[in-house]
PDB file of C-alpha atoms and ligand atoms in Angstrom:
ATOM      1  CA  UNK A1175     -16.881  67.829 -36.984  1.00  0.00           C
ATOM      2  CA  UNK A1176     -19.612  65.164 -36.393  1.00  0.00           C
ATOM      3  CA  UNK A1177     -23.136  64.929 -37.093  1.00  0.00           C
ATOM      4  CA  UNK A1178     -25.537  63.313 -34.039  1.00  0.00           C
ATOM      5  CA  UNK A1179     -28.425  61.673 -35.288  1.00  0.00           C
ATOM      6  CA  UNK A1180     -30.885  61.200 -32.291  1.00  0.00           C
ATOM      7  CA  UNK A1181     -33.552  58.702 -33.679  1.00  0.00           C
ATOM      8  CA  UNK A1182     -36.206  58.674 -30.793  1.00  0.00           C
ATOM      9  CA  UNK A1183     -38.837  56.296 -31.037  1.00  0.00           C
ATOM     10  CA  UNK A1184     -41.352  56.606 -27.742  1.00  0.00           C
ATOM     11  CA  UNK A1185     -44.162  58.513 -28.614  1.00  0.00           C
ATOM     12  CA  UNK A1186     -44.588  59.433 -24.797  1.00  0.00           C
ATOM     13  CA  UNK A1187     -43.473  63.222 -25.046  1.00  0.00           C
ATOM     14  CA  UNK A1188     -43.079  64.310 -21.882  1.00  0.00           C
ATOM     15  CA  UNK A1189     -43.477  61.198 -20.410  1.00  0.00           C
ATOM     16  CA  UNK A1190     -41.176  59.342 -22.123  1.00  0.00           C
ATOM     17  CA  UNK A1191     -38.142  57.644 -20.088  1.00  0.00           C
ATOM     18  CA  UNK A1192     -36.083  56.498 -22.770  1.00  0.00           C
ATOM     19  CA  UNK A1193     -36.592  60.272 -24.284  1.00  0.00           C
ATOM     20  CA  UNK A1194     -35.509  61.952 -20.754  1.00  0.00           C
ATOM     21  CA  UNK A1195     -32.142  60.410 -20.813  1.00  0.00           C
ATOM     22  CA  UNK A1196     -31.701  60.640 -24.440  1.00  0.00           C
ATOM     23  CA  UNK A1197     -31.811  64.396 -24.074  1.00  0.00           C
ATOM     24  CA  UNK A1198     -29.514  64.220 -20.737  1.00  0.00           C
ATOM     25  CA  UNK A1199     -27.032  62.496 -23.438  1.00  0.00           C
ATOM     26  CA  UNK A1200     -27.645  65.260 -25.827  1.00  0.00           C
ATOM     27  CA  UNK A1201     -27.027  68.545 -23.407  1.00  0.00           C
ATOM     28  CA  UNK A1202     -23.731  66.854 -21.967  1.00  0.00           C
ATOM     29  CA  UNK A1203     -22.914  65.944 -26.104  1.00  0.00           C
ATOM     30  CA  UNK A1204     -23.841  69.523 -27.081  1.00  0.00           C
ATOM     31  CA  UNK A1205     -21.502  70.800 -24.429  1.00  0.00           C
ATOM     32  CA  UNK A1206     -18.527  68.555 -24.175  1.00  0.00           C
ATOM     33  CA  UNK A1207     -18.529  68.794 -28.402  1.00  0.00           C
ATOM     34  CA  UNK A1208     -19.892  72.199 -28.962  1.00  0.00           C
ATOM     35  CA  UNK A1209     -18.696  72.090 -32.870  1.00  0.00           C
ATOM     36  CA  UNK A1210     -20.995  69.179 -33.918  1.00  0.00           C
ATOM     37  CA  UNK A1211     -24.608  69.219 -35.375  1.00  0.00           C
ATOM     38  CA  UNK A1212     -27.259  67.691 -33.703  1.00  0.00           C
ATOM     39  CA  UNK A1213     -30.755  66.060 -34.775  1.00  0.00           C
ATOM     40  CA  UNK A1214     -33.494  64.630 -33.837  1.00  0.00           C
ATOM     41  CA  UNK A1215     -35.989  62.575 -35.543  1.00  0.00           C
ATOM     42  CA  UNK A1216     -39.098  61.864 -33.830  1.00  0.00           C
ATOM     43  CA  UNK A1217     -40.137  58.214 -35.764  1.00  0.00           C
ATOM     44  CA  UNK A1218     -44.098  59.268 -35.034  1.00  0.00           C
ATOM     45  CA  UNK A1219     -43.526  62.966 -36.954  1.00  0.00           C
ATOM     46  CA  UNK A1220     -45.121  61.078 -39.658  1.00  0.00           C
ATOM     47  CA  UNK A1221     -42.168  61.520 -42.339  1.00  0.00           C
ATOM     48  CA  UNK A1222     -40.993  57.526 -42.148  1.00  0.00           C
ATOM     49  CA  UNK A1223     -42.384  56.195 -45.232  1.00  0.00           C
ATOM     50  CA  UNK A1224     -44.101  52.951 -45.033  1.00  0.00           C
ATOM     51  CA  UNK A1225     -42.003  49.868 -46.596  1.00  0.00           C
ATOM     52  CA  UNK A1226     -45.014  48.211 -48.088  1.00  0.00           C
ATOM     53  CA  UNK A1227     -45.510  46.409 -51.333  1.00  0.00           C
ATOM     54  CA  UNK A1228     -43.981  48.450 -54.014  1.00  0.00           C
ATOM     55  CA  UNK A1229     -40.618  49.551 -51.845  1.00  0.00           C
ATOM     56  CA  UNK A1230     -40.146  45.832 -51.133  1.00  0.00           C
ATOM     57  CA  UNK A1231     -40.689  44.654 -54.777  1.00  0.00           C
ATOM     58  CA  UNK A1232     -38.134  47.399 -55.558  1.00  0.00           C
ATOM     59  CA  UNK A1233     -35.556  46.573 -53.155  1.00  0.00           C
ATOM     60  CA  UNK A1234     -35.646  42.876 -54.633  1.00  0.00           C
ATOM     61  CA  UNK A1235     -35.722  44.040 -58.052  1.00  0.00           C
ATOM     62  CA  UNK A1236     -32.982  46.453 -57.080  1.00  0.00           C
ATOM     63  CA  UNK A1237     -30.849  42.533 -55.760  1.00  0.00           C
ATOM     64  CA  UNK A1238     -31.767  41.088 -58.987  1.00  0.00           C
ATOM     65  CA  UNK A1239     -30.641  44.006 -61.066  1.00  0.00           C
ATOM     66  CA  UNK A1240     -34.153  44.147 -62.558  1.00  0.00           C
ATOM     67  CA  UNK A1241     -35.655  47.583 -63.586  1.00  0.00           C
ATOM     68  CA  UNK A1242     -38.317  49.296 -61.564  1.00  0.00           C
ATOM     69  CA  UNK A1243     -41.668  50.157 -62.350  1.00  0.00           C
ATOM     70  CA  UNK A1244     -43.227  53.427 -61.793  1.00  0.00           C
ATOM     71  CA  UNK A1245     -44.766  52.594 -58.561  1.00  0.00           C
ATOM     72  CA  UNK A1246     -41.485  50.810 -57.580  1.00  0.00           C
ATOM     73  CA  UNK A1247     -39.306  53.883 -58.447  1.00  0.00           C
ATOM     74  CA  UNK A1248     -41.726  55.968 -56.429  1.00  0.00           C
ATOM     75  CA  UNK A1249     -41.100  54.036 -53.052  1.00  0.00           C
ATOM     76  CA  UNK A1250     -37.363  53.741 -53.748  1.00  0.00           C
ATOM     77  CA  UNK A1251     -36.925  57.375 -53.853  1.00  0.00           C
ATOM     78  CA  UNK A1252     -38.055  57.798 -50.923  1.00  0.00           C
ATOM     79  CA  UNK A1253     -36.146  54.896 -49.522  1.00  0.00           C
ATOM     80  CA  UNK A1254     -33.225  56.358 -50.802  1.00  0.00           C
ATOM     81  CA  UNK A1255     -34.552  59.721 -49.146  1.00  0.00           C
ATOM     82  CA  UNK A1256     -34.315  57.921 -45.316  1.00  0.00           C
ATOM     83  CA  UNK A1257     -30.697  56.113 -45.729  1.00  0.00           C
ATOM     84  CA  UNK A1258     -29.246  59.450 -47.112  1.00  0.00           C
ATOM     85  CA  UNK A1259     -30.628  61.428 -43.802  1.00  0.00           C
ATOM     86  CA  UNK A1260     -29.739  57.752 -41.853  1.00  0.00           C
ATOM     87  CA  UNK A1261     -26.039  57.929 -43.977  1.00  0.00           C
ATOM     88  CA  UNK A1262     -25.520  61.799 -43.283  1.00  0.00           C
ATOM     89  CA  UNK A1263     -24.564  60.972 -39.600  1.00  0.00           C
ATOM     90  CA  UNK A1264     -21.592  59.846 -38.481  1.00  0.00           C
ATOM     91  CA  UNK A1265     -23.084  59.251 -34.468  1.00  0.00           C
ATOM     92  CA  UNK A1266     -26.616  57.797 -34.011  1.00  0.00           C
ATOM     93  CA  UNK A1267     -28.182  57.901 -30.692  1.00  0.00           C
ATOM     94  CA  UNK A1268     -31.488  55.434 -30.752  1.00  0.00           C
ATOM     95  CA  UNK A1269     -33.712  56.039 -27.758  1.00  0.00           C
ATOM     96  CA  UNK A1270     -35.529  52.906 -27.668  1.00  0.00           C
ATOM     97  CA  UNK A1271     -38.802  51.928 -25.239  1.00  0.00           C
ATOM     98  CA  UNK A1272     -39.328  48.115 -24.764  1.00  0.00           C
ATOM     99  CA  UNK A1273     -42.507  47.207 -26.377  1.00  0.00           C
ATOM    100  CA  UNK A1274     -44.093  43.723 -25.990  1.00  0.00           C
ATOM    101  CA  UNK A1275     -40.543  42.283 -24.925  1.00  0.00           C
ATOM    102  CA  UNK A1276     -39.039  44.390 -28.031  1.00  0.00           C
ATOM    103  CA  UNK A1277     -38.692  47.208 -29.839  1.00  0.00           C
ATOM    104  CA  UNK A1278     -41.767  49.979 -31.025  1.00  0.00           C
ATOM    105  CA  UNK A1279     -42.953  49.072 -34.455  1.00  0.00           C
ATOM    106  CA  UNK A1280     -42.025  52.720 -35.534  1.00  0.00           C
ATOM    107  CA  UNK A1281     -38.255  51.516 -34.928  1.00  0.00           C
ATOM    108  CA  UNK A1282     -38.508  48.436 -36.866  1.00  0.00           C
ATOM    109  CA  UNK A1283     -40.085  50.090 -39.523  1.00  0.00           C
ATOM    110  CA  UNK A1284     -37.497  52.818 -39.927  1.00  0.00           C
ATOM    111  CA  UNK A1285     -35.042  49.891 -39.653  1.00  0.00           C
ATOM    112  CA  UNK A1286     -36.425  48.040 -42.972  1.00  0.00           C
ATOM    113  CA  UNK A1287     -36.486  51.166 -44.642  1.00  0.00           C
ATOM    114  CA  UNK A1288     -32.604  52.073 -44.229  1.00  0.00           C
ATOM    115  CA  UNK A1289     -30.964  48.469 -44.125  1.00  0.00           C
ATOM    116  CA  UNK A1290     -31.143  48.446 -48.275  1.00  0.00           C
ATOM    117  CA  UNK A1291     -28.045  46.490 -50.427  1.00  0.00           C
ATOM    118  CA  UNK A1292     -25.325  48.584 -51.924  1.00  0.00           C
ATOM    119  CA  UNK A1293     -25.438  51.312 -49.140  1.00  0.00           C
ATOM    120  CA  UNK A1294     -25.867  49.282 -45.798  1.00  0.00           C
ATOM    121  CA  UNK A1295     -25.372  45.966 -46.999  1.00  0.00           C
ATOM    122  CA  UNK A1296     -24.096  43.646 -49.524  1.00  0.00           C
ATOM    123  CA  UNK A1297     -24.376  39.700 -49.825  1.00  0.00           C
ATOM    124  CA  UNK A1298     -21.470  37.558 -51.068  1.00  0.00           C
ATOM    125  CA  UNK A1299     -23.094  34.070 -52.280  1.00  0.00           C
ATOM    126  CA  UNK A1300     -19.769  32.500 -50.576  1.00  0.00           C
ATOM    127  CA  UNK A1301     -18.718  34.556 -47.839  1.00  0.00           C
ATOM    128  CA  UNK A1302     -22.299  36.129 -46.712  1.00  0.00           C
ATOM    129  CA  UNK A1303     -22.897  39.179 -45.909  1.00  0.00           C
ATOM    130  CA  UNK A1304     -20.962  42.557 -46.348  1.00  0.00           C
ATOM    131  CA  UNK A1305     -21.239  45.136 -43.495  1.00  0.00           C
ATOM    132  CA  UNK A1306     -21.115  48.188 -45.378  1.00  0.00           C
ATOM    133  CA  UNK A1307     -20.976  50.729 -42.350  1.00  0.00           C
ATOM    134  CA  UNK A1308     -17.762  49.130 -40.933  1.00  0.00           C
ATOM    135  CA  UNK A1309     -14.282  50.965 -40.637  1.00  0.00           C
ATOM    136  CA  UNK A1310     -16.057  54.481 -41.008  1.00  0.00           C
ATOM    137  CA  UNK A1311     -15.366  55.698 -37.806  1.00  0.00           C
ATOM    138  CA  UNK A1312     -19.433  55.302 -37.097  1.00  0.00           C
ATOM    139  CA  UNK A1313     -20.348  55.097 -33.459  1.00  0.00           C
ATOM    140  CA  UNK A1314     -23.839  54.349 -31.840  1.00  0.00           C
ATOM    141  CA  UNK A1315     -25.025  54.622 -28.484  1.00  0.00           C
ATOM    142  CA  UNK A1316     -28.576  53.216 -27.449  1.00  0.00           C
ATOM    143  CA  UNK A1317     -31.055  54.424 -24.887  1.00  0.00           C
ATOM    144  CA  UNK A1318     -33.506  51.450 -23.418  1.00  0.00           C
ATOM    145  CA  UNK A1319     -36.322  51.589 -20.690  1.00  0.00           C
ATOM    146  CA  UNK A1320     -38.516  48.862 -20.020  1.00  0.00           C
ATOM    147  CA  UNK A1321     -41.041  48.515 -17.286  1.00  0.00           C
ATOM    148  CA  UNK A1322     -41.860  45.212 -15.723  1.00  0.00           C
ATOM    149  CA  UNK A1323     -38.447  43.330 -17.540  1.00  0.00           C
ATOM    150  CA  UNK A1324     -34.849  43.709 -15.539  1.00  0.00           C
ATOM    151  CA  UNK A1325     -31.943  41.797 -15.653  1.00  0.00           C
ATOM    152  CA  UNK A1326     -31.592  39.295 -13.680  1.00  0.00           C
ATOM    153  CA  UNK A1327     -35.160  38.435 -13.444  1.00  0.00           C
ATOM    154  CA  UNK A1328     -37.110  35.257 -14.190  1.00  0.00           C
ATOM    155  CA  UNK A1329     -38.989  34.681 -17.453  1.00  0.00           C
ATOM    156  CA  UNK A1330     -42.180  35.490 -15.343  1.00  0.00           C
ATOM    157  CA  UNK A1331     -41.507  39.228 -15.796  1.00  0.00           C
ATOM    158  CA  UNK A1332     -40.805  38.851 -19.570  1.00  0.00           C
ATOM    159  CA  UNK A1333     -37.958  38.216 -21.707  1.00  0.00           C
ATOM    160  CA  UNK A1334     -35.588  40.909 -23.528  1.00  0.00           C
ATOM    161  CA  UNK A1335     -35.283  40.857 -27.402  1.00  0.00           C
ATOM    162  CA  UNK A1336     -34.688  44.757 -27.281  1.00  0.00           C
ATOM    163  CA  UNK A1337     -31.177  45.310 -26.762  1.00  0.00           C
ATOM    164  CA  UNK A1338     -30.020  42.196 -28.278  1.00  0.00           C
ATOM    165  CA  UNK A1339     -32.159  42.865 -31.374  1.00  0.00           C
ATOM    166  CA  UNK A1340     -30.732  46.704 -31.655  1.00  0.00           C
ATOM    167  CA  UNK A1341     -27.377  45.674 -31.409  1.00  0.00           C
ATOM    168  CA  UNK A1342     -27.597  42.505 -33.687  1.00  0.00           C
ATOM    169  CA  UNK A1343     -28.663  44.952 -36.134  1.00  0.00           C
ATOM    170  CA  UNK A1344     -26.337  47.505 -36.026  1.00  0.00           C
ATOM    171  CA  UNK A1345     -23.415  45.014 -35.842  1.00  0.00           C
ATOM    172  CA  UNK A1346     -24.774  43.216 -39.056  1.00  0.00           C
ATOM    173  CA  UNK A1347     -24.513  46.928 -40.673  1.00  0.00           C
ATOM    174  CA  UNK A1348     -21.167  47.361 -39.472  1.00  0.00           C
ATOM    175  CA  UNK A1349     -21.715  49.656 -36.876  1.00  0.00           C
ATOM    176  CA  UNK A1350     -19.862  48.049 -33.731  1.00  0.00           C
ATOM    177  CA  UNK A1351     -18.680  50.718 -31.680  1.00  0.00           C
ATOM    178  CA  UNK A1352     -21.830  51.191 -29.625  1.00  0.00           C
ATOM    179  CA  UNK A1353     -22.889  52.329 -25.579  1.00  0.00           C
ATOM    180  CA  UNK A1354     -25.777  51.588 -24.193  1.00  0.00           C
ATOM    181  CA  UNK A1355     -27.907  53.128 -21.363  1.00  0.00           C
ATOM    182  CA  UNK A1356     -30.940  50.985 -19.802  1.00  0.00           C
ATOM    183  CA  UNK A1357     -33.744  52.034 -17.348  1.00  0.00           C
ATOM    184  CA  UNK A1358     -34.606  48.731 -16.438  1.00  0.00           C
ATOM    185  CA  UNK A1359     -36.147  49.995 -12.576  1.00  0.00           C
ATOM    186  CA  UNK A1360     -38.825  46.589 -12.698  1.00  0.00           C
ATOM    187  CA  UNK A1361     -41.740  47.346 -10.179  1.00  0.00           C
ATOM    188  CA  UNK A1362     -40.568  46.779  -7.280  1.00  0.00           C
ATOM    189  CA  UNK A1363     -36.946  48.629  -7.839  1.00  0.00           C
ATOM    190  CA  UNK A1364     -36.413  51.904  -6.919  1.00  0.00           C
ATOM    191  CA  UNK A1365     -37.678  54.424  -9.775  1.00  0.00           C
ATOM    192  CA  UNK A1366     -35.630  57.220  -8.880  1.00  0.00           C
ATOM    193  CA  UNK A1367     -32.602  55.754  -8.053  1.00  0.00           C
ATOM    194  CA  UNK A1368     -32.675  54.117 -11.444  1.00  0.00           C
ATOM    195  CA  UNK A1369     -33.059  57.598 -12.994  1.00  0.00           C
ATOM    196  CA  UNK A1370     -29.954  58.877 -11.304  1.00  0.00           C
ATOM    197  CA  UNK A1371     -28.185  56.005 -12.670  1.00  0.00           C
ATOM    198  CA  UNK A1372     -28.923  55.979 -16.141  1.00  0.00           C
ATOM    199  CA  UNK A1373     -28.419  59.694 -15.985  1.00  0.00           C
ATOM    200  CA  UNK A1374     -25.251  59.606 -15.030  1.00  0.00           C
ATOM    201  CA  UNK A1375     -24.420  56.390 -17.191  1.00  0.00           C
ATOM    202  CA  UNK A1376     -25.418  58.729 -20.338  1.00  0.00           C
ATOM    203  CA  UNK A1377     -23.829  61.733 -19.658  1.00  0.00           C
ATOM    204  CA  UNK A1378     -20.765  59.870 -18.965  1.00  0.00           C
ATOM    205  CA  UNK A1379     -20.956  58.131 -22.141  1.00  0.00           C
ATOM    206  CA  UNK A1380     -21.974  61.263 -23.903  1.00  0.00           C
ATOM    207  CA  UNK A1381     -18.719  63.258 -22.946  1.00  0.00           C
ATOM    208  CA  UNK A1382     -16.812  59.601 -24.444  1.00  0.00           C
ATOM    209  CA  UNK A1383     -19.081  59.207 -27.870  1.00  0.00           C
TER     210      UNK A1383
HETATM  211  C1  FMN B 509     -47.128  49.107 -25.968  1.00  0.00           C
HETATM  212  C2  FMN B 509     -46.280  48.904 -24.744  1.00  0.00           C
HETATM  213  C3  FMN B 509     -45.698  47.678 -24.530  1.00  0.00           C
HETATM  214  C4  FMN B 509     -44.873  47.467 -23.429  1.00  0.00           C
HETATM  215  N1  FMN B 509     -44.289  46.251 -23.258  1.00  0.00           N
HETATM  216  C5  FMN B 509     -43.420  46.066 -22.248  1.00  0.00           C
HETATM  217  C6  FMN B 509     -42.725  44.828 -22.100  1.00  0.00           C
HETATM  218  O1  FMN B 509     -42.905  43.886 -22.853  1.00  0.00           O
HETATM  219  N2  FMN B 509     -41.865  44.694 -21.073  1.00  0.00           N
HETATM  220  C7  FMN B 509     -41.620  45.713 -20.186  1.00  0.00           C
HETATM  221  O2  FMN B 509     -40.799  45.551 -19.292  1.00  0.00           O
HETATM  222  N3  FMN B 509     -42.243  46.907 -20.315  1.00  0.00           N
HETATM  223  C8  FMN B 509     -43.128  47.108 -21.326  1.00  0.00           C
HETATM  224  N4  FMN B 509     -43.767  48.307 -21.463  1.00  0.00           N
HETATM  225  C9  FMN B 509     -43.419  49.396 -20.539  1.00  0.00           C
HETATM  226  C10 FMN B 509     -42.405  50.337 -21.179  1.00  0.00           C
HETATM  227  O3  FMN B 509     -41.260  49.637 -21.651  1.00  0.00           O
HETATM  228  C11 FMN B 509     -41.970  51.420 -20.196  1.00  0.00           C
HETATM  229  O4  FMN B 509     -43.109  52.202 -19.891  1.00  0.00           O
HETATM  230  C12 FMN B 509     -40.879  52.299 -20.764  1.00  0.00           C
HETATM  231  O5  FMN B 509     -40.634  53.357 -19.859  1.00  0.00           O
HETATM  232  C13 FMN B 509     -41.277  52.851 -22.120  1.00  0.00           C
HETATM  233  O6  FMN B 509     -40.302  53.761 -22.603  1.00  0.00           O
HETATM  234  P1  FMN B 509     -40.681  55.305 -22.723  1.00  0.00           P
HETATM  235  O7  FMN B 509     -40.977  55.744 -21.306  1.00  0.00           O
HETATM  236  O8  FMN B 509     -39.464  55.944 -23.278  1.00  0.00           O
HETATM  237  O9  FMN B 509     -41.874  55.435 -23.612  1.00  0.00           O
HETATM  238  C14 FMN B 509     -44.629  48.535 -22.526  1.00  0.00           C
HETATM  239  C15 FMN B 509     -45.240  49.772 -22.750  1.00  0.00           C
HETATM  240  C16 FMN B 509     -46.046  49.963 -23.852  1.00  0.00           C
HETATM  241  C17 FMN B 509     -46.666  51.320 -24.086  1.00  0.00           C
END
């Protein structure tokens, strides 16, 4: 049995894009693999804790092997609170909006509170980095919409550091087996036949992941 993480980070509701396929991926999961749990953490419910001064002077103290103080301990806990929730699943599905040519600061936040060394990631002064999620059978599969942005189009209509950013990061964990969705429909393209398309793309890979 596997556990579905969806990590959802529009705070549209109802008028959310990326959300609308992301649950299109989750009814075809729920049905095609009836046995597994499914989650979903809305980044805006206001339970991501903020990775502010004390968390990041723990998580280099934490490096250096230097002990915390009480303020430090504090914020780790609850660091350690996210990449045990983040660690519990086994299949992530990110729905991700294209903000400002990336991702939602909500997503990068959550992001810098789970990549933390010994559980996500180690560093080898020689070799570099250690991708502690690898060879765990983790999967990932990725939900974008943008609005003006497309492939294909000039840099007039903006650049993308969304996907590449997502999956840079999940790769450096060690998560490589990953599927991604887009609802790139720019504004001239054809809204609705872009919806069709990514819904179809995501139930498809949903039946796969
Ligand atoms: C704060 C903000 C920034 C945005 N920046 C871009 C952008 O840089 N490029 C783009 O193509 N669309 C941009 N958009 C449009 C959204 O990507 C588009 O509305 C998309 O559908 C958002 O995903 P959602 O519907 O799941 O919320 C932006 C929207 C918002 C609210």
């Amino acid at each position: 049995m596997s556990r579905l993480l969806h990590i959802s980070s529009s705070p549209r509701g109802a008028d959310s894009e990326s959300l609308r396929i992301a649950q299109t991926f989750l009814d075809t999961y729920g049905d095609s693999h009836p046995d597994d749990e499914i989650e979903t953490w809305d980044l805006w419910d206001g339970t991501l804790p903020e990775f502010g001064p004390a968390a990041a002077t723990a998580k280099m103290a934490v490096i250096a092997g230097v002990e915390l103080t009480g303020a430090q301990s504090l914020a780790w806990r609850s660091v350690q609170g996210v990449v045990e929730r983040f660690l519990a699943a086994d299949r992530l599905l990110f729905s991700v909006p294209m903000w400002n040519s990336g991702v939602p600061y909500i997503l990068k936040q959550f992001i810098d509170v789970v990549s933390q060394p010994g559980t996500v990631f180690g560093v080898d002064p020689h070799t570099g980095y250690q991708h502690l999620l690898a060879d765990q059978g983790r999967k990932a599969a990725v939900v974008y919409a943008s609005g003006v942005w497309g492939p294909g189009l000039g840099p007039e209509f903006g650049s993308n550091f969304q996907s590449p950013y997502l999956v840079d990061w999940l790769r450096w964990t060690g998560i490589t087996d990953i599927v991604e969705v887009g609802l790139h429909p720019t504004l001239t393209g054809d809204v609705a036949d872009a919806r069709l398309s990514a819904d179809a793309e995501a139930r498809a890979a949903a039946k796969l992941f």
